[in-house]
Amino acid sequence: MSEDAFQDSYPDELSHCYGCGRLNRDGLQLKSYWDGEETVARFRPRPNHTAIPGYVYGGLLASLIDCHGTGSASAAAGRAKPEEAPIRFVTASLHVDYLRPTPIDAELEVRGRIKELKAKKVVVSATVSAGGEVCARGEVVAVRMPSSMLSD
Amino acid sequence: MSEDAFQDSYPDELSHCYGCGRLNRDGLQLKSYWDGEETVARFRPRPNHTAIPGYVYGGLLASLIDCHGTGSASAAAGRAKPEEAPIRFVTASLHVDYLRPTPIDAELEVRGRIKELKAKKVVVSATVSAGGEVCARGEVVAVRMPSSMLSD
């Protein structure tokens, strides 16, 4: 597993995301890494991330897949063209299949796989597992962030 | 618009969801209502719900669509069989298309439409709008909550 999280390569102005920004103090601060050809992130849900007591609410799993997906897209684009500055991707679409209830008292492992890699679009498939069992499966279509989203 | 929020009809033990549980004090406490044949919820993002500064992160929009979807499913099932106790639905799958950046300083309107209604499965399509403009579009496949998810 590589040492630097993808999200830690984002410049400060792009590091405020609730899901993965290192500068969002209230947020989830998801950190994603390469693990061979796959990408991986680990996350421990907070007690208030409840759906039905004992299980994680679906919106959290969607958030983890979303941010791990855009982070993986950025990393894959960077690996393909290491001479370029890191590119921030945003989500065009997100799909999540909830396969079984996800326990709230376990560390979750999010795994991503680059399914398609183009200059402006990366498709990442992902799983979320707890205790080695896949609880949710998803796909993120990530697109290069339009420059119009930057305020300056 | 009807007066009681769908989520306020959930029994206490099913009211802890981070997205819509009235007993989750840190959560989003989404409230959904009938508006004719559609369902509607309104939500004002918190300042830390950032993606890129100025815009809402995708995981929040996914959470809103998710909880509004399961709430709408429960309400639709209840309207079809008013003699039964309210049924709690959970998400089998969630899809979100992010159509344009969603401003963080606006009240968001989530609208749902019942696309399919069966005894154990309800499909709800949804939009999230800001200032009258649709920013995200989604679909929730909601299924009747399995009794095995209840701890007692």
mmCIF file of C-alpha atoms in Angstrom:
data_model
loop_
_atom_site.group_PDB
_atom_site.id
_atom_site.type_symbol
_atom_site.label_atom_id
_atom_site.label_comp_id
_atom_site.label_asym_id
_atom_site.label_seq_id
_atom_site.Cartn_x
_atom_site.Cartn_y
_atom_site.Cartn_z
ATOM 1 C CA MET A 1 0.000 0.000 0.000
ATOM 2 C CA SER A 2 1.458 3.383 -0.949
ATOM 3 C CA GLU A 3 2.088 5.938 1.774
ATOM 4 C CA ASP A 4 0.395 9.172 0.713
ATOM 5 C CA ALA A 5 -3.374 9.393 0.609
ATOM 6 C CA PHE A 6 -4.775 10.582 -2.733
ATOM 7 C CA GLN A 7 -6.763 13.261 -0.966
ATOM 8 C CA ASP A 8 -3.636 14.688 0.649
ATOM 9 C CA SER A 9 -2.351 15.644 -2.801
ATOM 10 C CA TYR A 10 -5.327 17.949 -3.400
ATOM 11 C CA PRO A 11 -4.432 21.633 -3.140
ATOM 12 C CA ASP A 12 -5.824 23.479 -0.112
ATOM 13 C CA GLU A 13 -8.737 25.094 -1.960
ATOM 14 C CA LEU A 14 -9.954 21.639 -3.028
ATOM 15 C CA SER A 15 -9.525 20.042 0.394
ATOM 16 C CA HIS A 16 -12.733 21.142 2.111
ATOM 17 C CA CYS A 17 -14.970 18.255 1.053
ATOM 18 C CA TYR A 18 -17.100 16.886 3.888
ATOM 19 C CA GLY A 19 -16.362 13.365 2.744
ATOM 20 C CA CYS A 20 -12.622 13.525 2.169
ATOM 21 C CA GLY A 21 -11.178 16.998 2.663
ATOM 22 C CA ARG A 22 -8.282 17.152 5.114
ATOM 23 C CA LEU A 23 -9.324 20.740 5.944
ATOM 24 C CA ASN A 24 -12.952 19.878 6.824
ATOM 25 C CA ARG A 25 -12.679 19.339 10.544
ATOM 26 C CA ASP A 26 -16.223 18.011 10.981
ATOM 27 C CA GLY A 27 -16.085 15.778 7.928
ATOM 28 C CA LEU A 28 -15.249 12.141 7.347
ATOM 29 C CA GLN A 29 -11.652 12.771 6.181
ATOM 30 C CA LEU A 30 -11.585 9.627 4.065
ATOM 31 C CA LYS A 31 -8.075 8.639 2.960
ATOM 32 C CA SER A 32 -7.575 6.461 -0.112
ATOM 33 C CA TYR A 33 -4.418 4.669 -1.223
ATOM 34 C CA TRP A 34 -3.135 2.417 -3.960
ATOM 35 C CA ASP A 35 -2.973 -1.270 -3.140
ATOM 36 C CA GLY A 36 -1.487 -2.807 -6.266
ATOM 37 C CA GLU A 37 -3.973 -2.231 -9.081
ATOM 38 C CA GLU A 38 -6.775 -1.570 -6.613
ATOM 39 C CA THR A 39 -7.426 1.377 -4.358
ATOM 40 C CA VAL A 40 -8.357 1.062 -0.712
ATOM 41 C CA ALA A 41 -9.673 3.233 2.116
ATOM 42 C CA ARG A 42 -10.596 2.289 5.641
ATOM 43 C CA PHE A 43 -13.197 4.028 7.723
ATOM 44 C CA ARG A 44 -14.666 3.502 11.159
ATOM 45 C CA PRO A 45 -18.280 4.746 11.357
ATOM 46 C CA ARG A 46 -19.201 7.088 14.194
ATOM 47 C CA PRO A 47 -21.912 5.997 16.632
ATOM 48 C CA ASN A 48 -24.351 8.512 15.138
ATOM 49 C CA HIS A 49 -23.959 7.119 11.597
ATOM 50 C CA THR A 50 -26.937 4.901 12.364
ATOM 51 C CA ALA A 51 -29.668 3.633 10.050
ATOM 52 C CA ILE A 52 -31.538 1.083 12.116
ATOM 53 C CA PRO A 53 -29.646 0.764 15.437
ATOM 54 C CA GLY A 54 -26.607 -1.466 14.895
ATOM 55 C CA TYR A 55 -26.248 -0.661 11.200
ATOM 56 C CA VAL A 56 -24.760 2.122 9.103
ATOM 57 C CA TYR A 57 -27.077 4.481 7.191
ATOM 58 C CA GLY A 58 -26.976 4.246 3.437
ATOM 59 C CA GLY A 59 -25.954 7.848 2.877
ATOM 60 C CA LEU A 60 -22.639 7.231 4.620
ATOM 61 C CA LEU A 61 -21.853 4.274 2.368
ATOM 62 C CA ALA A 62 -22.794 6.380 -0.660
ATOM 63 C CA SER A 63 -20.469 9.142 0.596
ATOM 64 C CA LEU A 64 -17.558 6.728 1.089
ATOM 65 C CA ILE A 65 -17.995 5.218 -2.373
ATOM 66 C CA ASP A 66 -18.364 8.679 -3.892
ATOM 67 C CA CYS A 67 -15.220 10.187 -2.351
ATOM 68 C CA HIS A 68 -13.183 7.019 -2.779
ATOM 69 C CA GLY A 69 -14.316 6.975 -6.410
ATOM 70 C CA THR A 70 -13.301 10.536 -7.235
ATOM 71 C CA GLY A 71 -10.056 10.092 -5.302
ATOM 72 C CA SER A 72 -9.276 6.906 -7.215
ATOM 73 C CA ALA A 73 -10.088 8.678 -10.478
ATOM 74 C CA SER A 74 -7.651 11.460 -9.636
ATOM 75 C CA ALA A 75 -4.952 8.965 -8.678
ATOM 76 C CA ALA A 76 -5.451 6.903 -11.834
ATOM 77 C CA ALA A 77 -5.257 10.004 -14.014
ATOM 78 C CA GLY A 78 -2.091 11.014 -12.161
ATOM 79 C CA ARG A 79 -0.516 7.596 -12.596
ATOM 80 C CA ALA A 80 -1.265 7.673 -16.314
ATOM 81 C CA LYS A 81 0.270 11.146 -16.712
ATOM 82 C CA PRO A 82 2.642 11.712 -13.797
ATOM 83 C CA GLU A 83 4.109 14.807 -15.446
ATOM 84 C CA GLU A 84 0.805 16.698 -14.974
ATOM 85 C CA ALA A 85 -0.390 18.421 -11.805
ATOM 86 C CA PRO A 86 -2.962 16.359 -9.851
ATOM 87 C CA ILE A 87 -6.398 16.618 -11.419
ATOM 88 C CA ARG A 88 -9.492 16.860 -9.230
ATOM 89 C CA PHE A 89 -12.484 14.841 -10.413
ATOM 90 C CA VAL A 90 -16.138 15.325 -9.510
ATOM 91 C CA THR A 91 -18.989 12.848 -9.631
ATOM 92 C CA ALA A 92 -21.230 12.705 -12.667
ATOM 93 C CA SER A 93 -23.148 9.685 -11.406
ATOM 94 C CA LEU A 94 -23.156 7.346 -8.462
ATOM 95 C CA HIS A 95 -24.782 3.958 -8.108
ATOM 96 C CA VAL A 96 -24.906 1.881 -4.933
ATOM 97 C CA ASP A 97 -26.387 -1.573 -4.401
ATOM 98 C CA TYR A 98 -26.922 -2.317 -0.714
ATOM 99 C CA LEU A 99 -26.355 -6.046 -0.453
ATOM 100 C CA ARG A 100 -26.742 -6.597 3.273
ATOM 101 C CA PRO A 101 -27.005 -4.483 6.432
ATOM 102 C CA THR A 102 -23.611 -2.937 7.254
ATOM 103 C CA PRO A 103 -22.592 -3.207 10.926
ATOM 104 C CA ILE A 104 -21.791 0.110 12.597
ATOM 105 C CA ASP A 105 -19.232 -1.284 15.053
ATOM 106 C CA ALA A 106 -16.758 -2.538 12.449
ATOM 107 C CA GLU A 107 -14.007 -0.936 10.406
ATOM 108 C CA LEU A 108 -15.214 -0.637 6.833
ATOM 109 C CA GLU A 109 -12.948 -1.310 3.897
ATOM 110 C CA VAL A 110 -13.681 0.495 0.653
ATOM 111 C CA ARG A 111 -12.010 -1.029 -2.409
ATOM 112 C CA GLY A 112 -11.945 0.531 -5.843
ATOM 113 C CA ARG A 113 -11.046 -0.735 -9.280
ATOM 114 C CA ILE A 114 -10.476 1.467 -12.327
ATOM 115 C CA LYS A 115 -12.960 0.222 -14.885
ATOM 116 C CA GLU A 116 -12.448 2.866 -17.535
ATOM 117 C CA LEU A 117 -9.809 5.585 -17.860
ATOM 118 C CA LYS A 118 -10.110 8.462 -20.301
ATOM 119 C CA ALA A 119 -8.663 11.965 -20.200
ATOM 120 C CA LYS A 120 -11.846 13.559 -18.895
ATOM 121 C CA LYS A 121 -13.785 10.606 -17.508
ATOM 122 C CA VAL A 122 -12.886 7.750 -15.188
ATOM 123 C CA VAL A 123 -15.237 4.964 -14.110
ATOM 124 C CA VAL A 124 -14.478 3.354 -10.755
ATOM 125 C CA SER A 125 -16.240 0.314 -9.340
ATOM 126 C CA ALA A 126 -16.154 -0.098 -5.589
ATOM 127 C CA THR A 127 -17.109 -2.366 -2.735
ATOM 128 C CA VAL A 128 -17.606 -1.670 0.957
ATOM 129 C CA SER A 129 -16.824 -4.610 3.235
ATOM 130 C CA ALA A 130 -17.060 -5.244 6.955
ATOM 131 C CA GLY A 131 -15.266 -8.230 8.485
ATOM 132 C CA GLY A 132 -14.383 -9.490 5.010
ATOM 133 C CA GLU A 133 -17.991 -9.539 3.812
ATOM 134 C CA VAL A 134 -19.088 -7.230 1.000
ATOM 135 C CA CYS A 135 -22.043 -5.145 2.259
ATOM 136 C CA ALA A 136 -22.390 -2.668 -0.616
ATOM 137 C CA ARG A 137 -21.213 -2.461 -4.188
ATOM 138 C CA GLY A 138 -21.120 0.702 -6.244
ATOM 139 C CA GLU A 139 -19.911 2.565 -9.267
ATOM 140 C CA VAL A 140 -18.787 6.142 -9.705
ATOM 141 C CA VAL A 141 -18.568 7.932 -13.028
ATOM 142 C CA ALA A 142 -16.078 10.703 -12.306
ATOM 143 C CA VAL A 143 -15.371 13.597 -14.645
ATOM 144 C CA ARG A 144 -12.584 16.125 -14.636
ATOM 145 C CA MET A 145 -13.680 19.069 -12.505
ATOM 146 C CA PRO A 146 -14.842 21.995 -14.651
ATOM 147 C CA SER A 147 -12.718 25.082 -13.984
ATOM 148 C CA SER A 148 -15.966 27.049 -13.508
ATOM 149 C CA MET A 149 -16.323 25.354 -10.108
ATOM 150 C CA LEU A 150 -13.319 27.204 -8.745
ATOM 151 C CA SER A 151 -14.231 30.531 -7.218
ATOM 152 C CA ASP A 152 -11.061 32.396 -8.172
ATOM 153 C CA MET B 1 -48.942 19.697 1.628
ATOM 154 C CA SER B 2 -49.937 17.334 4.435
ATOM 155 C CA GLU B 3 -48.967 18.220 8.003
ATOM 156 C CA ASP B 4 -47.183 15.202 9.443
ATOM 157 C CA ALA B 5 -43.749 14.240 8.169
ATOM 158 C CA PHE B 6 -43.487 10.613 7.030
ATOM 159 C CA GLN B 7 -40.483 10.120 9.286
ATOM 160 C CA ASP B 8 -42.432 11.249 12.331
ATOM 161 C CA SER B 9 -44.677 8.199 11.964
ATOM 162 C CA TYR B 10 -41.732 5.823 12.439
ATOM 163 C CA PRO B 11 -41.707 4.147 15.844
ATOM 164 C CA ASP B 12 -38.943 5.257 18.223
ATOM 165 C CA GLU B 13 -36.663 2.270 17.575
ATOM 166 C CA LEU B 14 -36.654 3.114 13.850
ATOM 167 C CA SER B 15 -36.106 6.843 14.339
ATOM 168 C CA HIS B 16 -32.332 6.955 14.828
ATOM 169 C CA CYS B 17 -31.284 7.274 11.178
ATOM 170 C CA TYR B 18 -28.577 9.887 10.626
ATOM 171 C CA GLY B 19 -30.392 11.094 7.525
ATOM 172 C CA CYS B 20 -33.961 11.303 8.777
ATOM 173 C CA GLY B 21 -34.382 10.041 12.337
ATOM 174 C CA ARG B 22 -36.077 12.509 14.682
ATOM 175 C CA LEU B 23 -34.086 10.949 17.555
ATOM 176 C CA ASN B 24 -30.645 11.391 15.925
ATOM 177 C CA ARG B 25 -29.620 14.752 17.332
ATOM 178 C CA ASP B 26 -26.515 15.130 15.155
ATOM 179 C CA GLY B 27 -28.232 13.953 11.994
ATOM 180 C CA LEU B 28 -29.939 15.695 9.108
ATOM 181 C CA GLN B 29 -33.501 15.137 10.404
ATOM 182 C CA LEU B 30 -34.984 15.213 6.918
ATOM 183 C CA LYS B 31 -38.767 15.606 6.914
ATOM 184 C CA SER B 32 -40.812 14.452 3.921
ATOM 185 C CA TYR B 33 -44.448 15.211 3.121
ATOM 186 C CA TRP B 34 -47.088 14.528 0.508
ATOM 187 C CA ASP B 35 -47.672 17.301 -1.994
ATOM 188 C CA GLY B 36 -50.486 15.935 -4.141
ATOM 189 C CA GLU B 37 -49.167 12.865 -5.907
ATOM 190 C CA GLU B 38 -45.580 13.894 -5.272
ATOM 191 C CA THR B 39 -43.557 13.930 -2.092
ATOM 192 C CA VAL B 40 -41.434 16.844 -0.990
ATOM 193 C CA ALA B 41 -38.744 17.621 1.592
ATOM 194 C CA ARG B 42 -36.792 20.798 2.136
ATOM 195 C CA PHE B 43 -33.295 20.968 3.539
ATOM 196 C CA ARG B 44 -30.798 23.726 4.175
ATOM 197 C CA PRO B 45 -27.204 22.447 3.926
ATOM 198 C CA ARG B 46 -24.837 23.228 6.793
ATOM 199 C CA PRO B 47 -21.699 25.248 6.054
ATOM 200 C CA ASN B 48 -19.532 22.141 6.469
ATOM 201 C CA HIS B 49 -21.485 20.165 3.846
ATOM 202 C CA THR B 50 -18.950 21.417 1.319
ATOM 203 C CA ALA B 51 -17.594 19.722 -1.783
ATOM 204 C CA ILE B 52 -15.633 22.427 -3.566
ATOM 205 C CA PRO B 53 -16.200 25.641 -1.557
ATOM 206 C CA GLY B 54 -19.599 27.087 -2.488
ATOM 207 C CA TYR B 55 -21.124 23.740 -3.422
ATOM 208 C CA VAL B 56 -22.700 20.797 -1.629
ATOM 209 C CA TYR B 57 -20.826 17.477 -1.496
ATOM 210 C CA GLY B 58 -22.372 14.614 -3.399
ATOM 211 C CA GLY B 59 -22.765 12.340 -0.393
ATOM 212 C CA LEU B 60 -25.253 14.763 1.166
ATOM 213 C CA LEU B 61 -27.395 14.768 -1.971
ATOM 214 C CA ALA B 62 -27.248 10.972 -2.048
ATOM 215 C CA SER B 63 -28.317 10.903 1.620
ATOM 216 C CA LEU B 64 -31.257 13.238 0.987
ATOM 217 C CA ILE B 65 -32.458 11.217 -2.006
ATOM 218 C CA ASP B 66 -31.985 7.981 -0.065
ATOM 219 C CA CYS B 67 -33.955 9.012 3.026
ATOM 220 C CA HIS B 68 -36.604 10.854 1.041
ATOM 221 C CA GLY B 69 -36.947 7.741 -1.108
ATOM 222 C CA THR B 70 -37.429 5.286 1.739
ATOM 223 C CA GLY B 71 -39.759 7.741 3.487
ATOM 224 C CA SER B 72 -41.818 8.152 0.323
ATOM 225 C CA ALA B 73 -41.937 4.379 -0.086
ATOM 226 C CA SER B 74 -43.264 3.976 3.448
ATOM 227 C CA ALA B 75 -45.860 6.700 2.893
ATOM 228 C CA ALA B 76 -46.992 5.225 -0.419
ATOM 229 C CA ALA B 77 -47.344 1.780 1.113
ATOM 230 C CA GLY B 78 -49.322 3.329 3.970
ATOM 231 C CA ARG B 79 -51.606 5.221 1.616
ATOM 232 C CA ALA B 80 -52.295 2.029 -0.342
ATOM 233 C CA LYS B 81 -53.112 0.082 2.839
ATOM 234 C CA PRO B 82 -54.088 2.586 5.519
ATOM 235 C CA GLU B 83 -55.387 -0.172 7.796
ATOM 236 C CA GLU B 84 -51.823 -1.520 8.303
ATOM 237 C CA ALA B 85 -49.217 -0.183 10.725
ATOM 238 C CA PRO B 86 -46.598 2.019 9.038
ATOM 239 C CA ILE B 87 -44.020 -0.087 7.224
ATOM 240 C CA ARG B 88 -40.349 0.895 7.284
ATOM 241 C CA PHE B 89 -38.488 0.476 4.014
ATOM 242 C CA VAL B 90 -34.740 0.198 3.468
ATOM 243 C CA THR B 91 -32.706 0.905 0.368
ATOM 244 C CA ALA B 92 -31.817 -1.897 -2.004
ATOM 245 C CA SER B 93 -30.238 0.417 -4.548
ATOM 246 C CA LEU B 94 -29.607 4.093 -5.043
ATOM 247 C CA HIS B 95 -28.689 5.942 -8.196
ATOM 248 C CA VAL B 96 -27.825 9.630 -8.437
ATOM 249 C CA ASP B 97 -26.977 11.698 -11.514
ATOM 250 C CA TYR B 98 -25.282 14.962 -10.585
ATOM 251 C CA LEU B 99 -26.450 17.373 -13.240
ATOM 252 C CA ARG B 100 -24.830 20.602 -12.090
ATOM 253 C CA PRO B 101 -22.988 21.895 -9.012
ATOM 254 C CA THR B 102 -25.449 22.391 -6.120
ATOM 255 C CA PRO B 103 -25.062 25.683 -4.240
ATOM 256 C CA ILE B 104 -24.496 25.348 -0.509
ATOM 257 C CA ASP B 105 -26.186 28.605 0.468
ATOM 258 C CA ALA B 106 -29.657 27.723 -0.844
ATOM 259 C CA GLU B 107 -32.574 25.741 0.521
ATOM 260 C CA LEU B 108 -32.748 22.462 -1.371
ATOM 261 C CA GLU B 109 -36.035 20.939 -2.437
ATOM 262 C CA VAL B 110 -36.204 17.175 -2.776
ATOM 263 C CA ARG B 111 -39.162 15.918 -4.822
ATOM 264 C CA GLY B 112 -40.189 12.294 -5.146
ATOM 265 C CA ARG B 113 -42.524 10.434 -7.430
ATOM 266 C CA ILE B 114 -43.722 6.864 -6.873
ATOM 267 C CA LYS B 115 -42.672 5.006 -10.000
ATOM 268 C CA GLU B 116 -43.586 1.488 -8.915
ATOM 269 C CA LEU B 117 -45.551 0.250 -5.901
ATOM 270 C CA LYS B 118 -45.600 -3.395 -4.862
ATOM 271 C CA ALA B 119 -46.146 -4.976 -1.455
ATOM 272 C CA LYS B 120 -42.455 -5.485 -0.754
ATOM 273 C CA LYS B 121 -40.786 -3.099 -3.193
ATOM 274 C CA VAL B 122 -41.326 0.556 -4.061
ATOM 275 C CA VAL B 123 -39.360 2.496 -6.667
ATOM 276 C CA VAL B 124 -39.138 6.246 -6.108
ATOM 277 C CA SER B 125 -37.641 8.729 -8.539
ATOM 278 C CA ALA B 126 -36.405 11.988 -7.088
ATOM 279 C CA THR B 127 -34.926 15.364 -7.930
ATOM 280 C CA VAL B 128 -32.981 17.837 -5.826
ATOM 281 C CA SER B 129 -33.427 21.473 -6.827
ATOM 282 C CA ALA B 130 -31.965 24.764 -5.695
ATOM 283 C CA GLY B 131 -33.646 28.015 -6.701
ATOM 284 C CA GLY B 132 -35.983 26.126 -9.010
ATOM 285 C CA GLU B 133 -33.156 24.468 -10.944
ATOM 286 C CA VAL B 134 -32.735 20.689 -10.823
ATOM 287 C CA CYS B 135 -29.176 19.930 -9.654
ATOM 288 C CA ALA B 136 -29.428 16.164 -9.141
ATOM 289 C CA ARG B 137 -31.763 13.410 -10.209
ATOM 290 C CA GLY B 138 -31.988 10.022 -8.592
ATOM 291 C CA GLU B 139 -33.815 6.784 -8.065
ATOM 292 C CA VAL B 140 -34.275 4.652 -4.974
ATOM 293 C CA VAL B 141 -35.339 1.019 -5.012
ATOM 294 C CA ALA B 142 -36.780 0.555 -1.531
ATOM 295 C CA VAL B 143 -37.691 -2.808 -0.036
ATOM 296 C CA ARG B 144 -39.689 -3.660 3.039
ATOM 297 C CA MET B 145 -37.327 -3.819 5.980
ATOM 298 C CA PRO B 146 -36.474 -7.415 6.901
ATOM 299 C CA SER B 147 -37.521 -8.179 10.479
ATOM 300 C CA SER B 148 -34.003 -9.570 11.080
ATOM 301 C CA MET B 149 -32.736 -5.962 11.150
ATOM 302 C CA LEU B 150 -34.563 -5.295 14.417
ATOM 303 C CA SER B 151 -32.473 -6.112 17.442
ATOM 304 C CA ASP B 152 -35.295 -7.294 19.691
#
